[in-house]
PDB file of C-alpha atoms in Angstrom:
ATOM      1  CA  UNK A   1      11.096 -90.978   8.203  1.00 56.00           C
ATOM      2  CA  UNK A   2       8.422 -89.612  10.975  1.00 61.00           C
ATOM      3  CA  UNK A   3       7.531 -90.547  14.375  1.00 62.00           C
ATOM      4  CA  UNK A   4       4.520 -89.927  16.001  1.00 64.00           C
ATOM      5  CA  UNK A   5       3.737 -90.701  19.656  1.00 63.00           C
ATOM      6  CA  UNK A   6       0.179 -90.180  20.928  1.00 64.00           C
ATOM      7  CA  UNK A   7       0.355 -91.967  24.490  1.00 61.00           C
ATOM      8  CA  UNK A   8       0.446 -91.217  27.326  1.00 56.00           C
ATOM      9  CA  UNK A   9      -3.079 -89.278  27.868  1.00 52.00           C
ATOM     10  CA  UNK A  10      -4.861 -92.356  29.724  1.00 56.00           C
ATOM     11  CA  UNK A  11      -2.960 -91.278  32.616  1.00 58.00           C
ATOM     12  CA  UNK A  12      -4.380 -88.022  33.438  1.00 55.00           C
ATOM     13  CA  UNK A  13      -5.297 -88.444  36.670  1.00 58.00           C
ATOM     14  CA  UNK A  14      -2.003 -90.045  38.222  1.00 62.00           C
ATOM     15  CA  UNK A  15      -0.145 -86.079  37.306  1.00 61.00           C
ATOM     16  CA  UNK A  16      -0.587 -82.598  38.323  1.00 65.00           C
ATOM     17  CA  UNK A  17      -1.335 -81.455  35.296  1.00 65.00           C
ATOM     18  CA  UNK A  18      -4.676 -82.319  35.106  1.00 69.00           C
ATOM     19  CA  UNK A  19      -6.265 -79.885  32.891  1.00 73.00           C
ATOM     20  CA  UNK A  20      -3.278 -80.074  30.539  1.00 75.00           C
ATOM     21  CA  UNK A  21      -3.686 -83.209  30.109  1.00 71.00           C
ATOM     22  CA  UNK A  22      -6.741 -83.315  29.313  1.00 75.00           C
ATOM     23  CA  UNK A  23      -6.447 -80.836  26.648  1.00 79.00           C
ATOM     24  CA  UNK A  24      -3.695 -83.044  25.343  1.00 77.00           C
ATOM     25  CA  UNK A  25      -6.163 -85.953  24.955  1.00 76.00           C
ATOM     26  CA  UNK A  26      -8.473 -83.910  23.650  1.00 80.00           C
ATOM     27  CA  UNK A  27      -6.184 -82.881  20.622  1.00 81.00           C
ATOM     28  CA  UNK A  28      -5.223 -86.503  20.085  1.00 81.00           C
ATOM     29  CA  UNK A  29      -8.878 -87.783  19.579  1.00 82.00           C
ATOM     30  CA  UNK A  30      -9.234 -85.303  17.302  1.00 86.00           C
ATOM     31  CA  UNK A  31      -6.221 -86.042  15.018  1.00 84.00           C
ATOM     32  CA  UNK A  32      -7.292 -89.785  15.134  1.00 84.00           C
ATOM     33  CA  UNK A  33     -10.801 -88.846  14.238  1.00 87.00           C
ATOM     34  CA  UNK A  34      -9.290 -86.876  11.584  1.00 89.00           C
ATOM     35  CA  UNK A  35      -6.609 -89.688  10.237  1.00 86.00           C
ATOM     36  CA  UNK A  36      -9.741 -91.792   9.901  1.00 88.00           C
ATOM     37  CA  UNK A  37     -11.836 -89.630   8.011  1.00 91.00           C
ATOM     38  CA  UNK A  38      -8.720 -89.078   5.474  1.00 89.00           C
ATOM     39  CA  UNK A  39      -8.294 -92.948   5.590  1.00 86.00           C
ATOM     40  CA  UNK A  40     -12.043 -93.507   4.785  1.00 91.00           C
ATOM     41  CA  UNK A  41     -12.022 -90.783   2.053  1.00 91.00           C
ATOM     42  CA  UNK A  42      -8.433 -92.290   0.273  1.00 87.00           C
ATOM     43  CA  UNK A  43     -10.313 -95.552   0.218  1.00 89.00           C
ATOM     44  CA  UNK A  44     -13.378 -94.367  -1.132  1.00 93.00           C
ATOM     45  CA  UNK A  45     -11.375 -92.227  -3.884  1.00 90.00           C
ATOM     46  CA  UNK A  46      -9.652 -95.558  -4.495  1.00 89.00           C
ATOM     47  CA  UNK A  47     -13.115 -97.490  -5.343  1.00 94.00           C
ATOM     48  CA  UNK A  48     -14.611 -94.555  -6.762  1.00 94.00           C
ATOM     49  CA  UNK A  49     -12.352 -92.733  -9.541  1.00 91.00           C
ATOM     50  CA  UNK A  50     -15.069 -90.577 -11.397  1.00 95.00           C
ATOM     51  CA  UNK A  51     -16.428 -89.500  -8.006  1.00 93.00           C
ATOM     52  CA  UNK A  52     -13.260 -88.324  -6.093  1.00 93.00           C
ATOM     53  CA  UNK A  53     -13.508 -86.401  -2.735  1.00 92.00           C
ATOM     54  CA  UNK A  54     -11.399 -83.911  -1.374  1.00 91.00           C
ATOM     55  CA  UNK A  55      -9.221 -85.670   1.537  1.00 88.00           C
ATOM     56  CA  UNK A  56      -9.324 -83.496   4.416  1.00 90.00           C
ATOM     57  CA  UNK A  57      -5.142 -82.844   5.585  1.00 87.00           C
ATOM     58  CA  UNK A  58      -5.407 -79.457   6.735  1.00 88.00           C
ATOM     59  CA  UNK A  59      -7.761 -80.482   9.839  1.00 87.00           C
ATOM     60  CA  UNK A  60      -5.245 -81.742  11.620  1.00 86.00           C
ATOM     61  CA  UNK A  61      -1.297 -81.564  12.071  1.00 83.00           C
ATOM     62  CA  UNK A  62      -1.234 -85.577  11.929  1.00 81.00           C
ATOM     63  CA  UNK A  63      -2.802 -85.677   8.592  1.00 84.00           C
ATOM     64  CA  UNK A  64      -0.460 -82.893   7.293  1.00 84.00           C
ATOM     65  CA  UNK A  65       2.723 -85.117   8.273  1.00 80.00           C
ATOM     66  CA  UNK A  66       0.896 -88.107   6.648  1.00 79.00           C
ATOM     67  CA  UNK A  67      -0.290 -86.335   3.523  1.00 82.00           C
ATOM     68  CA  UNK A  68       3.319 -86.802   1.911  1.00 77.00           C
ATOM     69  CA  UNK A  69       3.095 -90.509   2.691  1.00 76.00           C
ATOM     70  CA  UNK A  70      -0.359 -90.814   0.609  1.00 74.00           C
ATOM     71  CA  UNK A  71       0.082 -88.593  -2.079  1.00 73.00           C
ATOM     72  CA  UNK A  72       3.697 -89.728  -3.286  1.00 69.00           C
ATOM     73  CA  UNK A  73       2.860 -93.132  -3.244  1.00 68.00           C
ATOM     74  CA  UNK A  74       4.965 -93.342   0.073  1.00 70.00           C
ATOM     75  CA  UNK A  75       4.735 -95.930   2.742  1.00 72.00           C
ATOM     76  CA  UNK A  76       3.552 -95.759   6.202  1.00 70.00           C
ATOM     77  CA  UNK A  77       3.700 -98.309   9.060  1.00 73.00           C
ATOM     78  CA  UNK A  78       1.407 -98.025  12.588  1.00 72.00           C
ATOM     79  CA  UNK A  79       2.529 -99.639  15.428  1.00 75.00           C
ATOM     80  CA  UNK A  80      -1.111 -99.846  17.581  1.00 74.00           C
ATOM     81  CA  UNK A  81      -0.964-100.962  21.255  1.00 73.00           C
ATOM     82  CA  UNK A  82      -4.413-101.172  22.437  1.00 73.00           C
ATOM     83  CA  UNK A  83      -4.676-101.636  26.603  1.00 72.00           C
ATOM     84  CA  UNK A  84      -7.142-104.177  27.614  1.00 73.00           C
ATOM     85  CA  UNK A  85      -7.591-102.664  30.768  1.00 72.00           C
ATOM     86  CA  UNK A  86     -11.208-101.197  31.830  1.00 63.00           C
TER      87      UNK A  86
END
């Protein structure tokens, strides 16, 4: 079993360290982006057997914990909490 947490980076401005923070957020919209485009290309491998694409793990360290989950016929659960705030 594997945790992930990637809050915490919509409060960059309330600390001190700004920049860090930043960077931080940075990293986690890229392993979402990432998750995504593995998602998307599982799926479309799914629909599409004679056509299969390469599913792109290695981008990210998030898709490389996940990639045992997909491949092994594993399960994974998401818990999403989504702030409504502007």
């Amino acid at each position: 079993m594997s945790f992930c947490d990637l809050a915490g980076s919509e409060r960059w401005g309330k600390t001190d360290g700004y920049v860090e923070r930043l960077k931080e957020a940075g990293k986690i919209n890229t392993s979402l982006l990432t998750l995504g485009k593995c998602i998307e290309t599982l799926r479309h491998n799914q629909q599409h057997p004679d056509n299969v694409r390469v599913v792109p793990y290695r981008d990210s360290r998030l898709t490389r914990l996940f990639q045992s989950f997909s491949m092994e016929y594993g399960r994974a659960c998401m818990i999403v909490y989504v702030n409504q705030c502007a």
